[in-house]
PDB file of C-alpha atoms (C1' of nucleotides) in Angstrom:
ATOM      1  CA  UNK A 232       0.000   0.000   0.000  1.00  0.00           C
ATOM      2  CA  UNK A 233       3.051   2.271  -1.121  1.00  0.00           C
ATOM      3  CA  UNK A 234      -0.089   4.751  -2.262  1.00  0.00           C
ATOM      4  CA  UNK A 235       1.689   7.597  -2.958  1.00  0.00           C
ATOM      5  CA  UNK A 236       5.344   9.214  -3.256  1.00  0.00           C
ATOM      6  CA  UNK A 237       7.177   6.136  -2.358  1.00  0.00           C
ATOM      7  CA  UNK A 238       7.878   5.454  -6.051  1.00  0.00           C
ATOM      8  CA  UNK A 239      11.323   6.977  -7.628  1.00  0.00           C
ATOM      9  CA  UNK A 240       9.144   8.003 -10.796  1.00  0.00           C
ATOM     10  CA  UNK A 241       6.065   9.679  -8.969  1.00  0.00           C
ATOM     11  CA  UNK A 242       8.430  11.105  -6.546  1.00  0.00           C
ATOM     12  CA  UNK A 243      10.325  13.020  -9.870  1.00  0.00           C
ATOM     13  CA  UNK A 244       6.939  13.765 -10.953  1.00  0.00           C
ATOM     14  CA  UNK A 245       5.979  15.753  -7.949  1.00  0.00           C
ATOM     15  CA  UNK A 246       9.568  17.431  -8.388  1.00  0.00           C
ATOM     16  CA  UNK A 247       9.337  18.160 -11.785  1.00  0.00           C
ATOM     17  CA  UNK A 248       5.485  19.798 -11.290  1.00  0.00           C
ATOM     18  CA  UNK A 249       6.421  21.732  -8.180  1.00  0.00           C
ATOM     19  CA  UNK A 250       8.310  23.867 -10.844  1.00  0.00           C
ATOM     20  CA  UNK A 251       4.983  25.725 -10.708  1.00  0.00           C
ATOM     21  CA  UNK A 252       4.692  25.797 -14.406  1.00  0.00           C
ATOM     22  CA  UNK A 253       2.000  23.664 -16.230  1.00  0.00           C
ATOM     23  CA  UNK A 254       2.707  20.058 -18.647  1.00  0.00           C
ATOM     24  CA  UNK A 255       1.336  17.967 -20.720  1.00  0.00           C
ATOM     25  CA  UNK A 256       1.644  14.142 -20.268  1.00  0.00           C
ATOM     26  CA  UNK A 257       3.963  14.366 -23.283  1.00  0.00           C
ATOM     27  CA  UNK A 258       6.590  17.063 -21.927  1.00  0.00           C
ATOM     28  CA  UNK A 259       6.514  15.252 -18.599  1.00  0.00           C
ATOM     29  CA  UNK A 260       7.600  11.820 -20.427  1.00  0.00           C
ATOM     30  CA  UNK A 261      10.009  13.547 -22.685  1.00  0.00           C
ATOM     31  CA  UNK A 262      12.425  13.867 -18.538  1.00  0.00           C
ATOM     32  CA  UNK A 263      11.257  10.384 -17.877  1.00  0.00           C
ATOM     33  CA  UNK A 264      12.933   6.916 -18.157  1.00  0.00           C
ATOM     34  CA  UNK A 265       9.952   5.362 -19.093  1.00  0.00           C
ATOM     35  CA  UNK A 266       6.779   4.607 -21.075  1.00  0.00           C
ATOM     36  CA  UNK A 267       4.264   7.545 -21.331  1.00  0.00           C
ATOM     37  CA  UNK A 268       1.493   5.344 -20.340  1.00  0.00           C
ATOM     38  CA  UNK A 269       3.992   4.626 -17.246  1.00  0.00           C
ATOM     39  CA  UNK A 270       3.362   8.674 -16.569  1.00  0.00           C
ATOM     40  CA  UNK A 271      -0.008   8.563 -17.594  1.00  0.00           C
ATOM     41  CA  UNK A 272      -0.892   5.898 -15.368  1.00  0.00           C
ATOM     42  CA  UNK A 273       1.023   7.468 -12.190  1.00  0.00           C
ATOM     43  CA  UNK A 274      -0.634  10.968 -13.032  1.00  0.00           C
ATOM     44  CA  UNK A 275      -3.786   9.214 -12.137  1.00  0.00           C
ATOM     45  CA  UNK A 276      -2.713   7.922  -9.484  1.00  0.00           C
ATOM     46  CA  UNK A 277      -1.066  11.632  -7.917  1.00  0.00           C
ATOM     47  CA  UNK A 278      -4.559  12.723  -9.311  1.00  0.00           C
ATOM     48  CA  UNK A 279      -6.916  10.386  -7.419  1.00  0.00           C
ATOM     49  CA  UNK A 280      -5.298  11.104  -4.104  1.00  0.00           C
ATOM     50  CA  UNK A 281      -5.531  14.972  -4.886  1.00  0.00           C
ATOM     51  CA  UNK A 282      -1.606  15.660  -4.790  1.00  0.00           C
ATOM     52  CA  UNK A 283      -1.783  16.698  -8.991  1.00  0.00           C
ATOM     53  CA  UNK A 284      -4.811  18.422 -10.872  1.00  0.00           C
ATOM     54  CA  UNK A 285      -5.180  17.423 -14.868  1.00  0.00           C
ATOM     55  CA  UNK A 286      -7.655  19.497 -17.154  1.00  0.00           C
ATOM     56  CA  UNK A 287      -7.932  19.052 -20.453  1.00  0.00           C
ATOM     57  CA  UNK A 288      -6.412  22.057 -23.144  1.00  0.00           C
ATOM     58  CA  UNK A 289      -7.041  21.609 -26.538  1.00  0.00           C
ATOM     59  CA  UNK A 290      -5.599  17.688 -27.552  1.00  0.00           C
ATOM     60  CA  UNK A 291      -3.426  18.097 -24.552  1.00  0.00           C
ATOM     61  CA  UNK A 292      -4.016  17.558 -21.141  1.00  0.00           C
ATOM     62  CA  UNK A 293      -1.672  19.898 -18.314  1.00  0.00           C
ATOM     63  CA  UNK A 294      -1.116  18.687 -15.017  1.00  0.00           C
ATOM     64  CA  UNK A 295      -0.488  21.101 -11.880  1.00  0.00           C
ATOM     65  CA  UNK A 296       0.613  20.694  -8.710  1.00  0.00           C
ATOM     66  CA  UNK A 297      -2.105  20.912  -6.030  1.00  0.00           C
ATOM     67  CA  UNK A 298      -0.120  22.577  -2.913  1.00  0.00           C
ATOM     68  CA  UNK A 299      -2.928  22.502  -0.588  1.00  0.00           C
ATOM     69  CA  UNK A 300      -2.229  18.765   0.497  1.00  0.00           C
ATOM     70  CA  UNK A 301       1.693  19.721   0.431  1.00  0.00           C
ATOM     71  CA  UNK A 302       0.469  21.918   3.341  1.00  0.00           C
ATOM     72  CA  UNK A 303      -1.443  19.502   4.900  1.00  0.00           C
ATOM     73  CA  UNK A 304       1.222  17.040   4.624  1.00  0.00           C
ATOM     74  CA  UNK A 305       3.582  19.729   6.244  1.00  0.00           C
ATOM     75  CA  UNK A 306       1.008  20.302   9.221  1.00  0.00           C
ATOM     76  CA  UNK A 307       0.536  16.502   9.430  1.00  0.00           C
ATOM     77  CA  UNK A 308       4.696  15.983   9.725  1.00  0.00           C
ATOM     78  CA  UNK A 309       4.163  18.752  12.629  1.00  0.00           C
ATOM     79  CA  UNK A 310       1.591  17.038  14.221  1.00  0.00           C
ATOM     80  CA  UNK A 311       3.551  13.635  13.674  1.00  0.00           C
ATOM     81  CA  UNK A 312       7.066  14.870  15.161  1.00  0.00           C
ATOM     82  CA  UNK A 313       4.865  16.441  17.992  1.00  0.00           C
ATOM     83  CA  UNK A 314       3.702  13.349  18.906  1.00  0.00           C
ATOM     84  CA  UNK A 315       7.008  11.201  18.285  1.00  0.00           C
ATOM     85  CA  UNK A 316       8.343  13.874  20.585  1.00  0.00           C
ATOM     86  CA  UNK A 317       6.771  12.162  23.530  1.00  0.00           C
ATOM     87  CA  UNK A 318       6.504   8.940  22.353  1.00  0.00           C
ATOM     88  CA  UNK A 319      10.090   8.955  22.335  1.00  0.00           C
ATOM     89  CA  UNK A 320      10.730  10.767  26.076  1.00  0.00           C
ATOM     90  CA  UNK A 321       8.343   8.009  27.097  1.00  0.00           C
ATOM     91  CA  UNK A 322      10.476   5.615  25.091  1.00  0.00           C
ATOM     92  CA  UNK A 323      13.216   7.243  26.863  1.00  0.00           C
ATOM     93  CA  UNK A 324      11.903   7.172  30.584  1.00  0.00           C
ATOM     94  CA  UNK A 325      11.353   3.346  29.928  1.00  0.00           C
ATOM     95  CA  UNK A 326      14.934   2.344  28.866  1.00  0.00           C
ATOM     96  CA  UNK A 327      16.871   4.581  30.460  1.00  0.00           C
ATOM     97  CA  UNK A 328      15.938   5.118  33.598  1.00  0.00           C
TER      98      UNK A 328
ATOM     99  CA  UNK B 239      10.813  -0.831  -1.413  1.00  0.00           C
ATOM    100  CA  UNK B 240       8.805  -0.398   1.167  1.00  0.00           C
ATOM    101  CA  UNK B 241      11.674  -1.274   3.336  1.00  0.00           C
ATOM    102  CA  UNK B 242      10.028  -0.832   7.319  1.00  0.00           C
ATOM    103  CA  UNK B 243       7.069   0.041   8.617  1.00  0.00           C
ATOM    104  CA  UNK B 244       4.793   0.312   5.372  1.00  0.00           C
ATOM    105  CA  UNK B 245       3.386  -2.653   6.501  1.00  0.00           C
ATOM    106  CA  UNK B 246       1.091  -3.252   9.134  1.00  0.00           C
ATOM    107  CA  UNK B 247       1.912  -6.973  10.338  1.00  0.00           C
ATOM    108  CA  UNK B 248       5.350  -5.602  11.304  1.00  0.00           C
ATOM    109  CA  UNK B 249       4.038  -2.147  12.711  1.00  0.00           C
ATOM    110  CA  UNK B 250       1.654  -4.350  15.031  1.00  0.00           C
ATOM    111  CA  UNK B 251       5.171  -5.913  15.816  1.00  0.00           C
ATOM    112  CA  UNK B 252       7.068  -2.591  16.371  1.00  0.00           C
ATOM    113  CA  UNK B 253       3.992  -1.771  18.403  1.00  0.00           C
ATOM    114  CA  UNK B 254       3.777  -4.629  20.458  1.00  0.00           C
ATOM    115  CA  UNK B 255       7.576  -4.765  21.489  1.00  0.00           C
ATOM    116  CA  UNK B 256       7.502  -0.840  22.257  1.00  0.00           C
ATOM    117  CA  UNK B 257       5.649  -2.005  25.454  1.00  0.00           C
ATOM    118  CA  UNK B 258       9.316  -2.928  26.625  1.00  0.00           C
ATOM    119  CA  UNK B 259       9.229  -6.433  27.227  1.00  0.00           C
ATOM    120  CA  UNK B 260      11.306  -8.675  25.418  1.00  0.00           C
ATOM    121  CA  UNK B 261       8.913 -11.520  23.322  1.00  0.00           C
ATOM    122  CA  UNK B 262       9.164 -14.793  22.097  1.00  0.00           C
ATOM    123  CA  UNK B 263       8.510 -15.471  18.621  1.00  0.00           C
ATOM    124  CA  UNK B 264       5.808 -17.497  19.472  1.00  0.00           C
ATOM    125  CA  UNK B 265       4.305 -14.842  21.987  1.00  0.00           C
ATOM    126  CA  UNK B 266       4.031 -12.554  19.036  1.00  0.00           C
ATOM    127  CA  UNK B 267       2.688 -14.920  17.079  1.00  0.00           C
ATOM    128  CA  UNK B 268       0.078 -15.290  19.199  1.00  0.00           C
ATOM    129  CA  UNK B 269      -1.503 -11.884  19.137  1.00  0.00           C
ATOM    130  CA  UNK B 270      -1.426 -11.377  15.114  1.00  0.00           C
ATOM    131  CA  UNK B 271      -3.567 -12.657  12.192  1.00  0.00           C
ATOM    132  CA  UNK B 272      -0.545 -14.606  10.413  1.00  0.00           C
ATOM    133  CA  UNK B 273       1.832 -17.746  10.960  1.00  0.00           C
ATOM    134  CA  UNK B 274       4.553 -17.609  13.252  1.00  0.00           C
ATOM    135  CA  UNK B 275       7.408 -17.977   9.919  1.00  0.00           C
ATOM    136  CA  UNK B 276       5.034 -15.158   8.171  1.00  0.00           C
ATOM    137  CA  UNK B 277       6.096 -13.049  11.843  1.00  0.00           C
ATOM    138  CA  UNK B 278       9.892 -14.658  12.031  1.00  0.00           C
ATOM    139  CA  UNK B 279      10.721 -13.249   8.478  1.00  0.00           C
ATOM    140  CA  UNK B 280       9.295  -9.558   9.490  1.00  0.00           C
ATOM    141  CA  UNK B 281      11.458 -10.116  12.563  1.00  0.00           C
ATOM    142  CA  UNK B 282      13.937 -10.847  10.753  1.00  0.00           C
ATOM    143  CA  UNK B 283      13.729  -7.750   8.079  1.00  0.00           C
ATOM    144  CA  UNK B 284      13.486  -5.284  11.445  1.00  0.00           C
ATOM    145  CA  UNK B 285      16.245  -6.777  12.511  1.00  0.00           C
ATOM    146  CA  UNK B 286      18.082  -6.682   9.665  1.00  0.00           C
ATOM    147  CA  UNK B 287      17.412  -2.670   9.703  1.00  0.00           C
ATOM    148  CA  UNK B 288      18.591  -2.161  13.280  1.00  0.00           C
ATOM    149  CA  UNK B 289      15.228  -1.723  14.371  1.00  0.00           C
ATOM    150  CA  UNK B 290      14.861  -4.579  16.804  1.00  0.00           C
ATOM    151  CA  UNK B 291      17.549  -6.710  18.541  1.00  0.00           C
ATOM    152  CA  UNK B 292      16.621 -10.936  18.666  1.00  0.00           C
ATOM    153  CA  UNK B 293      18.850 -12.996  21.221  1.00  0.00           C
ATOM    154  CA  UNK B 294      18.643 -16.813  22.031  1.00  0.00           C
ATOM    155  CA  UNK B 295      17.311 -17.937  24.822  1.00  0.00           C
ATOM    156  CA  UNK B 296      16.960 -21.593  26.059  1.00  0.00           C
ATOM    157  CA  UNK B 297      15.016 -22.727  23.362  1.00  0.00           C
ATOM    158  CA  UNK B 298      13.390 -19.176  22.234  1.00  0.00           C
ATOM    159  CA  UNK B 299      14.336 -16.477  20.738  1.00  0.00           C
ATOM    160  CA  UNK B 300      13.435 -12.953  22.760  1.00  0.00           C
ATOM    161  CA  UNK B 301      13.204  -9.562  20.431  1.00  0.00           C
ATOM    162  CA  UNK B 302      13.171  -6.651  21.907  1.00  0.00           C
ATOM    163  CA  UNK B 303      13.069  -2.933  20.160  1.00  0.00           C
ATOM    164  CA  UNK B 304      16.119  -1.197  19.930  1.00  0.00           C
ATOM    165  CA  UNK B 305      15.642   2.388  21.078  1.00  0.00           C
ATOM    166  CA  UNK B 306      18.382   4.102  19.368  1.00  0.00           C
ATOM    167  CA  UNK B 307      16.916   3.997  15.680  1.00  0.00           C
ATOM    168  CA  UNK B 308      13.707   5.552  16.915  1.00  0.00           C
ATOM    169  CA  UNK B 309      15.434   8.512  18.633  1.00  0.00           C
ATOM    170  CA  UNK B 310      17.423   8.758  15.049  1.00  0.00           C
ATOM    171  CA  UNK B 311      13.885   8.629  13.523  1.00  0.00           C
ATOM    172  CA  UNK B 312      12.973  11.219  15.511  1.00  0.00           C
ATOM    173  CA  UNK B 313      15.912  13.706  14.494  1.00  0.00           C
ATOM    174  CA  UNK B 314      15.444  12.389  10.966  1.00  0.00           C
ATOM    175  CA  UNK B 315      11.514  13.770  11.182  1.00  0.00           C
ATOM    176  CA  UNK B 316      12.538  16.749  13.134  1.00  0.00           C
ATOM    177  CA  UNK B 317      14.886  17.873  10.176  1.00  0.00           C
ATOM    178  CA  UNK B 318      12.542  17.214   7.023  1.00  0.00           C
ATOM    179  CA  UNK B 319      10.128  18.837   8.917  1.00  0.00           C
ATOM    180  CA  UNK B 320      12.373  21.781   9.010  1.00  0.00           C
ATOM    181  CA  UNK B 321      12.697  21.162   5.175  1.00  0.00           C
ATOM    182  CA  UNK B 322       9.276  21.180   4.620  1.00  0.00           C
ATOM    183  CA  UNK B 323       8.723  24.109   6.382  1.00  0.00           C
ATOM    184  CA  UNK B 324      11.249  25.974   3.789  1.00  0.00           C
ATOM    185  CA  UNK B 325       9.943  24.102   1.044  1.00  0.00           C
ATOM    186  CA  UNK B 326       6.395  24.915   1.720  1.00  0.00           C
ATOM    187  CA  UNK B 327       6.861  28.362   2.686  1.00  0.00           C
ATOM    188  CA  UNK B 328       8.813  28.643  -1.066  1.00  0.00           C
ATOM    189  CA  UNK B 329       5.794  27.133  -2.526  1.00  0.00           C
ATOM    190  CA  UNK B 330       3.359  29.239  -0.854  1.00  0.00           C
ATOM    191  CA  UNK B 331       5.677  32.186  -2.016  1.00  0.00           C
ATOM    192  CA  UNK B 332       5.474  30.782  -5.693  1.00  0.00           C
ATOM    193  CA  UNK B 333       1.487  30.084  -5.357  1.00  0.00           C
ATOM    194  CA  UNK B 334      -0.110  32.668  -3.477  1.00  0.00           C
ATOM    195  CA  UNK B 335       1.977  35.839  -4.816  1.00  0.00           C
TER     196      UNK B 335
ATOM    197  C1'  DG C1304      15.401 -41.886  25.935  1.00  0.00           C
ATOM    198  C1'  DT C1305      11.102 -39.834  24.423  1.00  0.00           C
ATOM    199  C1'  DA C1306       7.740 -36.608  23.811  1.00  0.00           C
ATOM    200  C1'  DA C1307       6.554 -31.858  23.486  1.00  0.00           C
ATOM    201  C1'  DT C1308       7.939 -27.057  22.534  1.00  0.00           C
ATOM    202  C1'  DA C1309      10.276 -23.337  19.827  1.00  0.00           C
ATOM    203  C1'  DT C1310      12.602 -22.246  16.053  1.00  0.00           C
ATOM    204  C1'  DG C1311      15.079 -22.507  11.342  1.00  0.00           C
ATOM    205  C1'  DC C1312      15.168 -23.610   6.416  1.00  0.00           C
ATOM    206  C1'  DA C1313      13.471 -24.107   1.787  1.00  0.00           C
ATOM    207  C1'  DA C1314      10.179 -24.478  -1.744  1.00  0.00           C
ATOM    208  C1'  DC C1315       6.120 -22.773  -3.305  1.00  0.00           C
ATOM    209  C1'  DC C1316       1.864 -19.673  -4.093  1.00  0.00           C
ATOM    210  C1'  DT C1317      -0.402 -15.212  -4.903  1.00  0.00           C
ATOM    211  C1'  DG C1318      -1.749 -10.369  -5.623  1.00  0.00           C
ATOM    212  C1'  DG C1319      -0.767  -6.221  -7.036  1.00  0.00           C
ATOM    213  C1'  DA C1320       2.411  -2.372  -8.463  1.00  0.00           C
ATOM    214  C1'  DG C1321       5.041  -0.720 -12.234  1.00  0.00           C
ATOM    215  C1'  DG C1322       5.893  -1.218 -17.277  1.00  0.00           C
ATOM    216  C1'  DT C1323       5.171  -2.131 -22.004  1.00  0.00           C
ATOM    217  C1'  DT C1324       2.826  -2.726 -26.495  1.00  0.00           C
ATOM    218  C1'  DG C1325      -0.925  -2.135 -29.808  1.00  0.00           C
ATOM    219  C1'  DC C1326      -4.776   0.075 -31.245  1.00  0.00           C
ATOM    220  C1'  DA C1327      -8.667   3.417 -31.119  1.00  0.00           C
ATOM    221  C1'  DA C1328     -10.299   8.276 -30.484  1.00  0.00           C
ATOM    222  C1'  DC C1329      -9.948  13.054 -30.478  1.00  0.00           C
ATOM    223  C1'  DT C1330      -7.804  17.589 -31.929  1.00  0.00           C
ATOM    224  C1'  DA C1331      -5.157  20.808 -34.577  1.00  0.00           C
ATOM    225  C1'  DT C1332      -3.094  22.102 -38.862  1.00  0.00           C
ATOM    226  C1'  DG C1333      -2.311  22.310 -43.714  1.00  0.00           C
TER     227       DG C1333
ATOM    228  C1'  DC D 698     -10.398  15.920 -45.867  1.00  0.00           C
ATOM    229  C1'  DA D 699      -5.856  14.045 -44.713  1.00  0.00           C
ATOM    230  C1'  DT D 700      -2.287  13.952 -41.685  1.00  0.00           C
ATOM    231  C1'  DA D 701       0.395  14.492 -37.631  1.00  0.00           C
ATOM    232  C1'  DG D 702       0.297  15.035 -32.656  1.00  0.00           C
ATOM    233  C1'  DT D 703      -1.711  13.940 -27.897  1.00  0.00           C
ATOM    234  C1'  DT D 704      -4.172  11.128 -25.234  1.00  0.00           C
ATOM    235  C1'  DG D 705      -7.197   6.998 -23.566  1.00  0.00           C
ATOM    236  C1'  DC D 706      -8.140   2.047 -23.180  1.00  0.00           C
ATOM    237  C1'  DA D 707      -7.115  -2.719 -22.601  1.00  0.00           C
ATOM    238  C1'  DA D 708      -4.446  -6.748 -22.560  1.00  0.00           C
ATOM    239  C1'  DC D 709      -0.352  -8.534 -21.221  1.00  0.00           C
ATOM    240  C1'  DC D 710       4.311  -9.246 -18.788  1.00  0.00           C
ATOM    241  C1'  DT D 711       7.453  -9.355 -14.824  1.00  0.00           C
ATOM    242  C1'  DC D 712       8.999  -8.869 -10.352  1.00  0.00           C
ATOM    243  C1'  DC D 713       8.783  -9.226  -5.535  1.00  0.00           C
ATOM    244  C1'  DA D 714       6.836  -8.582  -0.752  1.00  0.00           C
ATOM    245  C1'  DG D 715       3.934 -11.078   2.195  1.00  0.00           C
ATOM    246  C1'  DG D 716       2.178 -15.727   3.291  1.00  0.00           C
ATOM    247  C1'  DT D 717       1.826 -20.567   3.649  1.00  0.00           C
ATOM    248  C1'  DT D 718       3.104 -25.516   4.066  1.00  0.00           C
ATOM    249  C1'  DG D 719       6.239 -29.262   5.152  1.00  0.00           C
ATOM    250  C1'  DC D 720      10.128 -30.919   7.107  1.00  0.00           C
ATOM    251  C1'  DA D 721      14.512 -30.621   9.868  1.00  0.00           C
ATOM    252  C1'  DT D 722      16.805 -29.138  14.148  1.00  0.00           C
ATOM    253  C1'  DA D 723      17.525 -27.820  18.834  1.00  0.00           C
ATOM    254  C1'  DT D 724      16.017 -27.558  23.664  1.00  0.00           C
ATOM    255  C1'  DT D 725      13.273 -28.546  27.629  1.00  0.00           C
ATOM    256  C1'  DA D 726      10.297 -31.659  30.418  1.00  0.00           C
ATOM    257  C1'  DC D 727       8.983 -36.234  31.779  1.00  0.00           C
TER     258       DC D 727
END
DNA sequence: GTAATATGCAACCTGGAGGTTGCAACTATG
DNA sequence: CATAGTTGCAACCTCCAGGTTGCATATTAC
């Protein structure tokens, strides 16, 4: 369940779109290693969990980066590091006391 | 490559042995969904990454969570979250401008 | 010694993620 | 309209992580 930027090629994806600037499937396959159908089918995926936003544009189709998750992911890793703050004094307390 | 805790057999594990007392295979076998080899090959892989410590016993073998990669996990989290912090405050800069 | 317990080892099975190929459909351009 | 460019759809392939089963090995209990 590796559902989203655990991949090497999604992860270069994300990179590539955080750029700011818009692309079509084809311009993002022209900096990939591999098949456009490869990027078409991981677009959908980044699309489906709401990290990447396509809309059609004449025969083309541009993908953008969606940054409002980026911030949620960024409150999250807050929230997260809070918690693994205690966790680990607790941790702590236990072992080396 | 999924490589740790992706998974949520050997979270459960992680999970279980942060209580602090050193387990049997068999004991952790007990409390999961899976057969005890499924559990001694995740055992195995934690140990492998340093994340859990196995020693003979008598006839068992007792696992017990090694603290020191979770602290590091905790400095590793503490610094991307620092990086994220830059990273989203440069792409709120490039977004919301 | 023998039986029961706890583990190790090895072969095998399976599902799904990541890729590829081939073809059909739509759009722009002349 | 014909043609080239951009995408969608579907079938197929391969690899490997997670699991299982069966048997071998060690250790304790009796």
């Amino acid at each position: 369940m590796c559902a989203a930027l655990g991949d090497e090629t999604r992860l270069s994806l994300v990179a590539t779109l955080s750029g700011g600037e818009r692309r079509s499937i084809a311009e993002l396959t022209a900096t990939a290693r591999v098949t456009r159908q490869a990027i078409s089918k991981h677009l959908r995926v980044l699309e489906s969990v709401g990290l990447v936003r396509g809309a059609r544009a004449g025969r083309e189709r541009l993908f953008e980066l969606d940054p409002a998750p980026m911030r949620e992911l960024g409150d999250y890793l807050g929230r997260v590091s809070a918690q693994w703050d205690q966790a680990l004094s607790r941790l702590k307390a236990l072992v080396e006391d």
